[in-house]
Every structure is written in structure tokens, then in C-alpha cells.
Coordinates of C-alpha atoms and ligand atoms in Angstrom, one line a residue:
M252 CA 0.0 0.0 -0.2
T253 CA 2.5 2.5 1.1
R254 CA 5.2 3.1 -1.6
K255 CA 7.4 6.0 -0.6
I256 CA 8.6 7.2 2.5
E257 CA 11.0 9.7 3.3
L258 CA 12.8 10.1 7.0
I259 CA 14.2 13.7 8.3
G260 CA 16.9 12.7 10.8
G261 CA 19.8 10.0 10.3
G262 CA 20.0 9.8 14.2
P263 CA 19.2 6.1 15.6
A264 CA 15.6 6.7 15.5
G265 CA 15.4 7.2 11.8
L266 CA 18.2 4.9 10.7
Y267 CA 16.8 2.0 12.2
A268 CA 13.5 2.8 11.2
A269 CA 14.6 3.0 7.6
R270 CA 16.5 -0.2 7.7
L271 CA 13.1 -2.0 9.3
L272 CA 11.1 -0.4 7.0
K273 CA 13.1 -2.1 4.1
L274 CA 13.4 -5.3 5.9
R275 CA 9.4 -5.8 6.2
D276 CA 8.6 -4.5 2.9
P277 CA 11.6 -4.7 0.5
G278 CA 9.5 -2.9 -2.2
L279 CA 9.2 0.4 -0.3
Q280 CA 11.2 3.5 -1.5
V281 CA 12.7 4.6 1.6
T282 CA 15.0 7.8 1.9
V283 CA 16.8 9.3 4.9
H284 CA 17.8 13.0 4.8
E285 CA 20.4 13.8 7.4
R286 CA 21.8 17.3 7.7
L287 CA 25.2 16.1 8.8
S288 CA 27.7 14.8 6.2
G289 CA 28.8 11.9 8.5
A290 CA 28.6 9.9 11.3
A291 CA 31.7 11.3 12.9
E292 CA 30.2 14.5 13.0
T293 CA 27.4 13.9 15.3
F294 CA 27.4 15.2 18.8
G295 CA 27.9 13.3 22.1
F296 CA 30.1 10.1 23.0
G297 CA 29.1 6.9 24.5
V298 CA 25.2 5.9 25.1
G299 CA 24.3 3.3 27.6
L300 CA 22.2 0.5 26.3
T301 CA 20.7 -2.3 28.8
E302 CA 20.1 -6.0 28.2
S303 CA 16.3 -5.5 27.8
T304 CA 17.0 -3.2 24.8
M305 CA 19.4 -5.5 23.7
R306 CA 16.5 -8.3 23.7
N307 CA 13.8 -6.4 21.9
L308 CA 16.7 -5.2 19.2
A309 CA 17.5 -9.0 18.9
V310 CA 13.7 -9.9 17.9
A311 CA 13.4 -7.0 15.5
D312 CA 16.6 -7.8 13.7
P313 CA 19.2 -10.1 14.6
T314 CA 21.8 -8.9 12.4
T315 CA 22.0 -5.5 13.5
A316 CA 21.5 -6.5 17.3
E317 CA 24.6 -8.9 16.7
Q318 CA 26.6 -5.7 15.3
V319 CA 25.7 -3.5 18.1
R320 CA 26.6 -5.7 20.6
A321 CA 29.8 -6.8 19.0
A322 CA 30.7 -3.1 19.0
S323 CA 29.8 -2.2 22.5
H324 CA 31.8 -1.9 25.5
A325 CA 30.2 -4.5 28.1
G326 CA 30.6 -6.2 31.5
H327 CA 31.6 -2.9 33.9
D328 CA 30.1 -2.3 37.0
L329 CA 28.4 0.6 38.0
C330 CA 29.6 2.4 41.2
L331 CA 29.2 5.6 43.4
K332 CA 32.0 7.5 44.6
G333 CA 30.7 9.4 47.9
H334 CA 32.7 11.4 49.9
D335 CA 33.6 8.5 52.4
A336 CA 33.4 5.6 50.7
T337 CA 33.0 4.0 46.9
V338 CA 29.9 1.9 46.7
T339 CA 29.1 -1.0 43.8
L340 CA 25.4 -0.3 42.8
H341 CA 25.6 -3.4 40.6
G342 CA 28.0 -5.6 38.8
A343 CA 28.9 -6.0 35.4
R344 CA 25.9 -5.8 33.7
N345 CA 26.3 -2.4 31.5
L346 CA 26.6 -2.1 27.9
A347 CA 27.7 1.1 26.3
I348 CA 28.6 2.2 22.5
G349 CA 29.8 5.1 21.0
R350 CA 27.2 7.1 19.0
A351 CA 29.1 7.5 16.0
T352 CA 29.8 3.7 16.0
L353 CA 26.1 3.0 16.5
L354 CA 25.2 5.7 13.7
E355 CA 27.7 4.0 11.5
I356 CA 26.5 0.4 12.1
L357 CA 22.7 1.8 11.7
G358 CA 23.9 3.4 8.2
A359 CA 25.4 0.9 6.6
A360 CA 22.6 -1.7 7.9
A361 CA 20.1 0.6 6.4
T362 CA 21.8 1.3 2.8
E363 CA 22.6 -2.6 2.7
M364 CA 18.8 -3.0 2.6
G365 CA 18.5 -0.6 -0.3
V366 CA 17.6 2.9 1.7
E367 CA 18.9 5.7 0.3
I368 CA 20.6 8.0 2.7
R369 CA 21.0 11.7 1.6
R370 CA 23.4 13.7 3.4
G371 CA 24.2 17.4 3.9
S372 CA 21.2 19.4 3.9
E373 CA 18.9 20.4 6.1
I374 CA 15.0 19.4 5.5
D375 CA 11.7 21.1 5.9
A376 CA 9.0 18.8 5.7
A377 CA 7.1 20.7 3.5
Q378 CA 9.7 20.0 0.7
L379 CA 8.8 16.1 0.9
D380 CA 6.6 14.3 -1.7
A381 CA 5.7 11.1 0.1
D382 CA 3.2 8.7 1.6
V383 CA 4.7 9.2 5.0
V384 CA 7.1 11.6 6.2
I385 CA 8.9 10.1 9.4
A386 CA 10.6 13.2 11.6
A387 CA 13.5 11.7 13.6
D388 CA 15.0 15.1 13.5
G389 CA 15.8 15.0 17.4
V390 CA 15.0 17.0 20.5
R391 CA 15.1 20.3 18.4
S392 CA 13.2 19.1 15.8
R393 CA 12.1 21.5 13.2
T394 CA 9.1 19.3 12.0
R395 CA 7.6 19.5 15.6
E396 CA 7.9 23.2 15.7
K397 CA 6.2 23.5 12.1
Y398 CA 3.2 21.2 13.4
A399 CA 3.1 22.7 17.2
A400 CA -0.3 23.5 17.0
E401 CA -1.5 20.4 15.4
L402 CA 0.8 18.6 18.0
G403 CA -0.1 19.9 21.0
V404 CA 3.7 20.4 22.3
H405 CA 4.7 20.9 26.1
S406 CA 8.1 21.6 26.7
S407 CA 10.0 22.7 29.7
P408 CA 13.8 23.4 30.3
G409 CA 15.6 21.2 33.1
R410 CA 16.7 22.9 36.3
T411 CA 20.4 22.2 35.7
R412 CA 23.1 22.4 33.2
F413 CA 25.2 19.8 31.3
V414 CA 27.9 19.2 29.3
W415 CA 28.5 16.1 27.4
C416 CA 32.6 15.1 27.1
G417 CA 34.5 12.3 26.6
A418 CA 38.1 11.0 27.5
D419 CA 40.6 8.9 25.5
F420 CA 40.6 6.0 28.2
A421 CA 38.3 3.7 29.4
V422 CA 37.5 4.2 33.3
E423 CA 37.5 0.7 34.8
S424 CA 33.3 0.9 36.0
A425 CA 30.8 3.2 35.2
F426 CA 30.7 5.5 38.1
F427 CA 29.0 8.8 39.6
A428 CA 30.9 11.3 41.7
A429 CA 31.0 14.9 43.0
A430 CA 33.2 17.5 43.5
Q431 CA 32.7 20.3 45.7
R432 CA 34.8 23.7 46.2
G433 CA 33.4 26.1 48.3
E434 CA 29.9 26.4 47.0
D435 CA 30.7 25.0 43.5
L436 CA 29.3 21.6 43.1
F437 CA 30.0 19.5 40.1
V438 CA 28.5 16.3 39.5
L439 CA 30.1 13.5 37.1
H440 CA 28.6 10.5 35.3
A441 CA 31.3 8.7 33.9
Y442 CA 31.2 5.2 32.1
P443 CA 33.5 3.4 29.5
Y444 CA 32.3 2.7 26.0
G445 CA 35.2 1.5 24.5
D446 CA 38.7 0.1 25.0
D447 CA 40.1 3.6 25.1
R448 CA 37.1 5.5 25.3
S449 CA 34.7 7.0 28.2
T450 CA 31.7 9.3 28.4
F451 CA 32.3 12.2 30.9
L452 CA 28.9 14.0 31.7
I453 CA 29.0 17.1 33.9
E454 CA 26.2 18.5 35.4
V455 CA 26.3 21.7 37.5
D456 CA 23.1 23.6 39.5
D457 CA 22.4 27.3 39.0
L458 CA 24.1 28.2 42.2
T459 CA 27.5 27.0 40.6
W460 CA 26.9 28.1 37.4
Q461 CA 26.9 31.5 39.6
S462 CA 29.8 30.7 41.8
A463 CA 32.2 29.0 39.6
G464 CA 32.2 32.2 37.0
L465 CA 30.3 29.6 34.3
R466 CA 27.6 32.3 33.3
A467 CA 30.0 33.8 31.1
F468 CA 28.9 31.2 28.5
D469 CA 26.5 31.9 25.8
A470 CA 24.8 29.4 24.4
R471 CA 23.9 32.0 21.2
T472 CA 27.6 32.4 20.4
P473 CA 29.5 30.1 18.2
I474 CA 31.9 27.8 19.9
G475 CA 34.8 30.1 21.5
E476 CA 36.5 31.1 24.5
T477 CA 34.0 30.7 27.1
D478 CA 33.5 26.8 25.9
H479 CA 37.2 26.3 26.1
A480 CA 37.5 28.0 29.7
S481 CA 34.4 25.5 30.9
V482 CA 36.4 22.6 29.7
A483 CA 39.9 23.9 31.3
L484 CA 38.0 24.6 34.5
L485 CA 36.4 21.0 34.6
E486 CA 39.8 19.4 33.6
G487 CA 40.8 21.0 36.8
V488 CA 38.0 19.7 39.0
F489 CA 38.1 16.2 37.8
A490 CA 42.0 15.9 37.4
A491 CA 42.0 12.9 39.5
E492 CA 39.0 11.2 37.4
L493 CA 40.5 12.2 34.5
R494 CA 44.2 10.9 35.4
G495 CA 45.4 14.2 34.4
R496 CA 44.3 13.7 30.9
R497 CA 42.4 16.0 28.9
L498 CA 38.4 16.1 28.2
L499 CA 37.4 15.3 24.9
T500 CA 35.0 17.4 23.1
N501 CA 32.3 17.1 20.4
R502 CA 30.1 19.8 19.5
T503 CA 30.1 20.2 23.3
R504 CA 28.2 23.1 25.0
W505 CA 26.4 23.4 28.0
G506 CA 23.0 23.1 27.8
R507 CA 19.5 22.3 30.1
F508 CA 17.8 19.3 29.0
T509 CA 14.5 19.5 27.6
N510 CA 11.3 17.9 28.8
L511 CA 9.1 17.1 26.4
T512 CA 5.6 15.7 25.6
L513 CA 3.5 15.8 22.7
E514 CA -0.3 15.3 23.0
R515 CA -0.2 13.7 19.1
W516 CA 2.6 12.3 17.9
S517 CA 1.4 12.4 14.1
T518 CA -0.6 14.8 12.0
G519 CA -1.7 14.0 8.5
N520 CA 0.8 11.8 7.0
V521 CA 3.5 13.0 9.1
V522 CA 4.7 11.2 12.3
L523 CA 7.4 11.7 14.8
L524 CA 9.4 9.3 16.8
G525 CA 12.4 9.1 19.1
D526 CA 13.6 12.5 20.7
A527 CA 11.4 14.2 18.4
A528 CA 8.2 12.8 20.0
H529 CA 9.6 12.9 23.7
T530 CA 12.3 13.1 25.7
A531 CA 13.3 10.9 29.2
H532 CA 16.2 12.7 31.1
Y533 CA 19.6 11.0 30.4
T534 CA 20.2 10.1 34.0
L535 CA 17.8 7.0 33.1
G536 CA 20.0 6.5 30.0
S537 CA 17.0 5.3 28.0
G538 CA 16.6 8.2 25.2
T539 CA 18.1 6.0 22.6
K540 CA 16.5 2.8 23.5
L541 CA 13.0 4.7 23.3
A542 CA 14.0 6.0 19.8
L543 CA 15.2 2.7 18.7
E544 CA 11.8 1.0 19.9
D545 CA 9.8 3.7 18.3
A546 CA 11.4 2.5 15.2
I547 CA 10.4 -0.8 15.6
A548 CA 6.6 -0.4 16.4
L549 CA 6.4 2.2 13.6
A550 CA 8.0 -0.1 11.1
E551 CA 5.4 -3.1 12.2
A552 CA 2.4 -0.8 12.1
L553 CA 3.0 0.5 8.6
A554 CA 3.8 -3.2 7.2
G555 CA 0.8 -4.5 9.1
E556 CA -1.8 -1.8 9.0
S557 CA -4.4 -1.3 5.8
S558 CA -4.3 2.6 5.9
I559 CA -1.6 5.1 6.8
A560 CA -4.0 6.6 9.6
A561 CA -4.6 3.2 11.1
A562 CA -0.8 2.6 11.2
L563 CA 0.0 5.8 12.6
A564 CA -2.8 5.3 15.3
A565 CA -1.5 1.7 16.1
Y566 CA 2.0 3.0 16.0
E567 CA 1.0 5.6 18.8
A568 CA -1.1 2.9 20.6
V569 CA 1.9 0.8 21.0
R570 CA 4.3 3.1 22.0
R571 CA 2.5 5.8 24.5
P572 CA 2.1 3.4 27.5
P573 CA 6.0 2.4 27.8
V574 CA 7.1 6.1 27.1
E575 CA 4.8 7.4 29.7
R576 CA 6.3 4.9 32.0
F577 CA 9.6 5.9 31.3
K578 CA 9.0 9.4 31.4
K579 CA 7.7 9.1 34.5
L580 CA 10.5 7.3 35.9
A581 CA 12.9 9.7 34.4
H582 CA 11.3 12.7 35.8
R583 CA 11.9 11.2 39.1
S584 CA 15.4 10.5 38.5
Q585 CA 15.9 14.1 36.8
A586 CA 14.2 15.4 40.2
W587 CA 17.0 13.4 42.1
W588 CA 19.9 14.8 40.2
D589 CA 18.7 18.2 40.0
T590 CA 18.9 18.4 43.9
Y591 CA 22.0 16.3 44.5
R592 CA 23.6 19.2 46.7
L593 CA 21.0 18.3 49.3
R594 CA 22.2 14.9 49.6
V595 CA 25.9 15.4 48.9
G596 CA 26.8 15.1 52.6
L597 CA 25.2 11.4 53.4
P598 CA 27.4 8.8 53.9
A599 CA 27.9 7.0 50.7
E600 CA 26.0 3.7 51.5
R601 CA 22.9 5.9 52.4
L602 CA 23.4 7.8 49.1
A603 CA 23.5 4.6 47.4
L604 CA 20.0 3.4 48.6
S605 CA 18.5 6.9 48.0
Y606 CA 19.9 6.8 44.2
M607 CA 18.7 3.2 43.7
T608 CA 15.4 3.9 44.5
R609 CA 15.2 7.3 43.3
S610 CA 12.6 6.7 40.4
G611 CA 10.4 4.1 42.5
N612 CA 10.9 1.3 40.1
L613 CA 13.4 -0.6 42.6
T614 CA 12.7 -1.5 46.3
L615 CA 14.7 -1.9 49.4
T616 CA 14.5 -5.6 48.8
D617 CA 15.6 -5.4 45.2
Y618 CA 18.5 -3.4 46.0
A619 CA 19.5 -5.9 49.1
A620 CA 19.0 -8.6 46.7
E621 CA 22.2 -7.5 44.8
Q622 CA 24.2 -5.5 47.6
L623 CA 23.3 -7.0 50.8
A624 CA 26.1 -5.6 52.7
S625 CA 25.6 -2.0 51.4
A626 CA 22.2 -2.1 52.0
R627 CA 22.8 -3.1 55.6
R628 CA 25.2 -0.6 56.2
A629 CA 22.9 1.8 55.0
L630 CA 20.1 1.1 57.4
A631 CA 22.2 1.2 60.5
W632 CA 21.1 4.9 61.3
L633 CA 17.5 3.2 61.8
G634 CA 19.1 0.7 64.7
D635 CA 21.3 -2.1 65.5
A636 CA 21.0 -5.3 64.4
V637 CA 20.0 -4.9 60.8
P638 CA 19.1 -8.3 59.7
D639 CA 21.3 -10.5 57.4
S640 CA 19.0 -11.4 55.0
A641 CA 17.4 -9.2 52.1
A642 CA 14.0 -10.8 52.7
D643 CA 14.0 -9.8 56.4
L644 CA 14.8 -6.1 55.9
D645 CA 11.3 -4.7 55.0
E646 CA 9.7 -5.9 57.9
W647 CA 12.8 -4.8 60.3
V648 CA 12.7 -1.3 59.0
L649 CA 9.0 -1.2 59.5
S650 CA 9.2 -2.3 63.2
R651 CA 11.4 0.5 64.1
P652 CA 10.2 2.7 66.8
L653 CA 10.4 6.6 65.7
A654 CA 11.5 9.0 68.5
A655 CA 11.4 12.7 67.1
P656 CA 10.9 16.0 67.8
G657 CA 7.1 16.1 69.0
L658 CA 6.3 12.7 67.7
T659 CA 7.1 9.1 69.3
L660 CA 5.7 6.1 67.3
P661 CA 6.3 2.5 68.2
T662 CA 6.6 1.3 64.7
R663 CA 6.9 3.0 61.0
L664 CA 3.7 1.7 59.6
L665 CA 0.3 2.7 61.4
T666 CA -3.2 3.1 60.3
R667 CA -4.8 6.7 59.9
D668 CA -7.0 5.8 63.2
H669 CA -4.0 4.8 64.9
L670 CA -2.1 7.8 64.1
S671 CA -5.4 10.4 65.0
A672 CA -5.7 8.4 68.4
T673 CA -2.5 9.3 69.3
T674 CA -0.6 11.9 67.9
A675 CA -1.5 15.4 66.5
V676 CA -0.4 15.9 63.1
R677 CA -0.9 18.9 60.3
E678 CA -2.4 16.9 57.7
V679 CA -1.4 18.4 53.9
A680 CA -2.9 17.3 50.5
W681 CA -0.2 16.6 47.7
S682 CA -0.3 14.8 44.5
E683 CA 1.6 16.8 42.2
P684 CA 4.5 15.1 40.5
D685 CA 7.0 18.4 40.8
V686 CA 8.3 18.9 44.2
W687 CA 10.5 21.2 43.4
G688 CA 8.4 23.9 41.6
E689 CA 6.6 27.0 42.8
P690 CA 3.6 25.4 44.5
A691 CA 5.8 22.9 46.4
D692 CA 7.9 26.2 47.5
A693 CA 4.9 28.1 48.6
L694 CA 3.5 24.8 50.5
I695 CA 6.9 24.7 52.4
A696 CA 7.0 28.5 53.3
A697 CA 3.4 28.1 54.5
L698 CA 4.2 25.2 56.9
A699 CA 7.3 26.8 58.2
R700 CA 4.9 29.6 59.5
S701 CA 2.6 27.3 60.9
G702 CA 4.3 26.1 63.8
S703 CA 6.1 22.5 64.2
L704 CA 3.6 19.9 64.2
P705 CA 4.5 16.8 62.5
V706 CA 3.4 16.9 58.8
L707 CA 1.1 14.1 57.0
L708 CA 1.2 14.2 53.4
S709 CA -2.2 12.7 52.3
G710 CA -4.5 12.5 49.4
P711 CA -5.2 10.0 46.4
A712 CA -4.0 6.7 47.0
T713 CA -3.2 6.3 43.0
T714 CA 0.7 5.4 42.0
E715 CA 1.8 8.8 40.7
A716 CA 0.0 10.7 43.8
V717 CA 2.0 8.5 46.1
A718 CA 5.2 8.7 44.2
A719 CA 4.6 12.8 44.6
R720 CA 4.4 12.4 48.2
I721 CA 7.2 10.3 48.9
D722 CA 9.1 12.8 47.0
L723 CA 7.9 15.7 48.7
G724 CA 8.4 13.9 51.9
E725 CA 11.9 13.6 51.2
R726 CA 11.9 17.1 50.3
L727 CA 10.5 18.3 53.5
R728 CA 13.0 16.1 55.5
L729 CA 16.0 17.2 53.4
E730 CA 15.0 20.9 54.1
G731 CA 13.6 20.9 57.4
E732 CA 13.6 19.3 61.0
R733 CA 9.9 18.1 61.6
P734 CA 9.0 14.5 61.3
V735 CA 7.1 13.8 57.9
G736 CA 4.6 11.0 57.1
V737 CA 3.2 9.8 53.9
F738 CA 0.0 8.4 53.6
L739 CA 0.0 5.3 51.1
G740 CA -3.8 4.4 51.0
G741 CA -5.1 1.0 50.8
D742 CA -3.6 -1.8 52.9
G743 CA -0.2 0.0 52.2
D744 CA 2.4 -1.3 50.2
R745 CA 4.6 -2.8 52.5
A746 CA 7.6 -2.7 50.2
A747 CA 7.1 0.7 49.2
A748 CA 6.6 1.9 52.9
A749 CA 9.8 0.5 54.2
T750 CA 11.8 2.0 51.0
A751 CA 10.2 5.1 51.7
V752 CA 11.5 4.8 55.2
A753 CA 14.9 3.3 54.4
A754 CA 15.7 5.9 52.0
A755 CA 14.6 8.6 54.3
R756 CA 11.6 9.9 52.5
A757 CA 9.4 9.4 55.3
D758 CA 9.7 9.1 58.9
F759 CA 6.3 7.1 59.1
V760 CA 3.9 5.7 56.7
V761 CA 0.1 5.6 57.2
T762 CA -2.4 3.2 55.7
T763 CA -6.3 3.6 55.6
Ligands
LIG847 C1 24.0 14.0 27.8 C2 23.2 13.1 27.2 C3 23.5 11.7 27.3 C4 22.7 10.6 27.1 N1 22.8 9.2 27.1 C5 22.3 8.3 27.0 C6 22.4 7.0 27.0 O1 23.3 6.7 27.9 N2 21.5 6.1 26.4 C7 20.5 6.3 25.6 O2 19.7 5.3 25.6 N3 20.2 7.7 25.4 C8 21.1 8.6 25.9 N4 20.8 9.9 25.7 C9 19.7 10.2 24.8 C10 19.9 9.8 23.2 O3 21.2 10.7 22.7 C11 18.9 10.4 22.6 O4 17.7 9.9 23.1 C12 18.9 9.7 20.9 O5 20.0 10.3 20.3 C13 17.5 10.0 20.3 O6 17.7 9.5 18.8 P1 16.9 10.6 17.7 O7 17.4 9.4 16.5 O8 15.6 10.4 18.1 O9 17.7 11.9 17.5 P2 19.0 12.7 17.6 O10 20.3 11.4 17.9 O11 19.0 13.6 17.8 O12 19.0 12.4 15.9 C14 18.3 13.4 15.0 C15 19.1 13.4 13.7 O13 18.3 14.4 12.7 C16 19.4 15.0 12.7 N5 18.7 16.3 12.1 C17 18.0 17.4 12.8 N6 17.0 18.0 12.0 C18 17.3 17.9 10.6 C19 16.6 18.4 9.4 N7 15.8 19.5 9.7 N8 17.1 17.8 8.1 C20 17.9 16.8 8.2 N9 18.7 16.3 9.3 C21 18.1 16.8 10.6 C22 20.1 15.4 13.1 O14 21.5 16.3 12.8 C23 20.4 14.2 14.0 O15 21.3 13.1 13.3 C24 21.8 10.8 26.1 C25 21.4 12.2 25.6 C26 22.0 13.2 26.4 C27 21.8 14.7 25.8

């Protein structure tokens, strides 16, 4: 039915979609338009891919999956370097590949199937005459801008700034580290993606932006003095981690992450995928994964449906739920990293537990099942005799007594009736996911003026609302002195309750 497909953007989404389209239907005429003249010109260094992504790629196209795996750097641990110790978060299950290498593999695989790749010019969707136009033109998509009204675009900038650099050696394991110099705080995410290559991604908050003098940088001007000054500064800050070597740069500039959501991913015969359609914060390491999985679903929908409209609707119906799920996890991960300054003084073991449970997809027991010794040390602040079995930790945490200013409780999990019979609390309704924005600032300011009663954050028992309250609970605990309880609703998810207390997001948890 569909004969001619034109794609704008030769990133992972565009190249992979083009290859899969021809694989499913060799009769199609498929062209990719990429503004850069070669993969080597692209931005960025290594990207991480998980085993579950690799399984999905292997099902969709075993040949390219094999090639991607063969070119990846695999089997390194992930560690957190805290101020007092280094903690292994999980062992040897990481996979990372250079972005340029990934594009070379996908570009060659597309060409081999008969896809035409036209490089070197910037394309406007209106120039193209095709049955379907696929916009895979990335986070700054001009196609999305052009059809913004039809697509319903919601976009907001991240709170911190990041810069994506590299190094010409392989760090032994992926790691996070922070460097503090007076007011300045630099957060490093480093991982190897080749025998002689690593990604060095550095984040700073607005305070550091001002105090370290980085604000002289201007994103509107061509790469110049201020970029070189930033890189030189970072080389000094992370000299030990860099083993005294230089940072590599590659169209490297300070930027804020763009949080992007579209109400619709297509209009007429134009369909968006990958970063053009949605973003998920890079600290979840899933943007390329989502882009590649979008490509799989779109190629299948276009091959399987009787009309273009039905195919584009089927693609969106398949992809929206997993994309939304990742976006929610990524939103919480982003908020955690954006506010790293507040946790930087935590002992490394506690920081590691907080990190691993930040998005809500891992519980205390999940973490302890892999890193029992670290998890046990992280819990020592809750009392002596931490159990030596991961399976017993939840009940142990929930059975801890609480003795805090203005509040004494026999255990950390209690019913609403029990709480109201024994204790006066200030109950505050909350269910908004953004716990660091102006409404939360106003709530915290109002609480500060209203005495020192313990706070109970209450509201609907939906997953999102409970997650929001747990995150606000953490903020209140980080910024204030008073005890904070979180209403979970229902019978209470004991794993979630124990994780919230263990990771210092709530002093106590309340069920119906
Ligand atoms: C700092 C950082 C770290 C990241 N780390 C990871 C990670 O570890 N794991 C992971 O999975 N993801 C990671 N990502 C996310 C990942 O880079 C993106 O999600 C992914 O590249 C999206 O692929 P895409 O094909 O949709 O868009 P892109 O990769 O941006 O590709 C878009 C392509 O379109 C081209 N283009 C744009 N406009 C036009 C036009 N008008 N005409 C012609 N060509 C055009 C561009 O040149 C580009 O080649 C990271 C992102 C950042 C910023």
C-alpha cells in the first residue's frame, strides 16, 4: 500500500526505522535525509543500552543487534563515589556504545537494505513528497516546531545544566562522583564505551553556574573562549578522575535538558519518533532505547495496517504506554539529580540506597538482593542488629520505633485511626509530581510559618500521587527538621513503605 517513505534525521531512530521498513517490505522506496555529512560529525560520546533493549533489538533484527553488541563495551560495574566511600551499585551488567559507532552500524545496515541516505542538507517536511514523512529529527525537531499547534507540544527546560564530554581512556567501571569546592558543586557521570573511550558528563546547578563563573558562557554564540574556559575548569576539577588527561569535546556545549511531551505524535501523513516526539532524562539512560523501540513499532505498524492513518494510530497506541512509564521514572530521576546538592553530605551507603530507589522501580529488597552488605550498612542509622537476609529488611525497617521532636511512634507503619488516636499532625494534601516547583515552594513556606507539628502528606492513593508525596516527603526531610509521614492509602504497599523510610523519604507511613 505505502510506496514512498521519506525520513528527516539520520540519528538512531531514523536510520533504524529506515532499515526495518525495508526489511519488512523491500518494495518500499525509503530515503533518509540527514543534515550532517557523516556519523563522525555527530554530537555526544557513548550511550548506555540495557540487556532488555538488546533483547528487543534481537527480536526485531538479529543482524544489527549482533553488530551493536559486538561493537559495545560490556561487563563493567556501576559505582557511586561518595565523600567517604565507593559503593558498587550493581555488577558487570552494563553495555555502552559510541554514538558515532552506533550510527555507522545503523547507516550501513540501512544502506545494505536499499535505503538511500542523502547527507548534508537540512530538510523541511514541506519539501518532501511522500506517502509518509517520518520526522526523526531529534530534540530540536523543526518538524515538531512547524506542526506544534496540531501536535500539542509541551516543553520545559531542566533545572540544571550539563555538558557532554569524553576521555581517551576507558574508566574501569561506570561511576558517579561529585566534586565540591566551596559553593561550587560539580557532578560527574562517567562510563566506558570502548577500550580507549569514556563518556564524562558533568552537571552543575544554578548556584554553581554563578559561583564558578560559568555564566559568562553564551549558548547563542559560536564555540569559543567561554567553552574552552569551561572545559579547562572541568579538567582541573576532575583531574584525578581524568588521570590528569584532557577532556574530549565534540560539539560540546552547556545546555539544559528539554522535557518534552506531545499530545499527538502524528498529523496527516507526518509522524514523529524518538527525541522529536518525547524525551526522558539522560540519567535514566533510555533516550536511544526509546528511539530504537519507536522505530520497531512504527515499522511494524506501517507493514501491518491497511491505511496510513490506522498505522500511525496503532504505532502511537503501542508506544505511548511504555514511553509514558519511562518518562515518569525519568522525571523522578531528573529531580533527584537536580537536587543532588542536598544529599551530597550523606554517607555513601545511604546515598547509594537513595539513588537506587529514586525512580520508584526498585525497592529496598530489590537493592539488598544484589548488594546486601551495602544495604545493611545504609540502614544502620535506623537501629542496631540489621537483619542479614534481604527478605527480612522490610519488616525490620517498618518495626523501628520513631523518637523525633514532637512525635514518638512504636513503629513506622500505622493506620490512620491509630495515628489520629495517638498524635496531633498537620495534614497536607499533595499529589503534584513536581515537588521542586513554585507550588511546593509555597507549601513549604506556609508550613514553616505554621508551627512545628509533624506533617502528614495525604491525598489520592494512585501510584503517581503516592510517588509525588514520597518525593515531597524527602524534600521536607532534607530541608526541615520536623517529622514527615506519607499516606499510602489502601492496606499499604509494605515494600514501598519500607523503601520510603529506609531511603529517608518519610519518617512514618500511614495506611487507610
Ligand atoms: C547528555 C546525554 C546523554 C545521553 N545518554 C544516553 C544513554 O546513555 N542511553 C540512551 O539510550 N540515550 C542517551 N541519551 C539520549 C539519546 O542521545 C537520544 O535520546 C537519542 O539520540 C535520540 O535519537 P533520535 O534519533 O530520536 O534523535 P537524534 O539522535 O538527535 O538524531 C536526530 C538526527 O536528525 C538530524 N536532523 C535534525 N534536524 C534535521 C533536518 N531538518 N534535516 C535533516 N536532518 C536533521 C540531526 O543531525 C541528527 O542526526 C543521552 C542524551 C544526552 C543529551
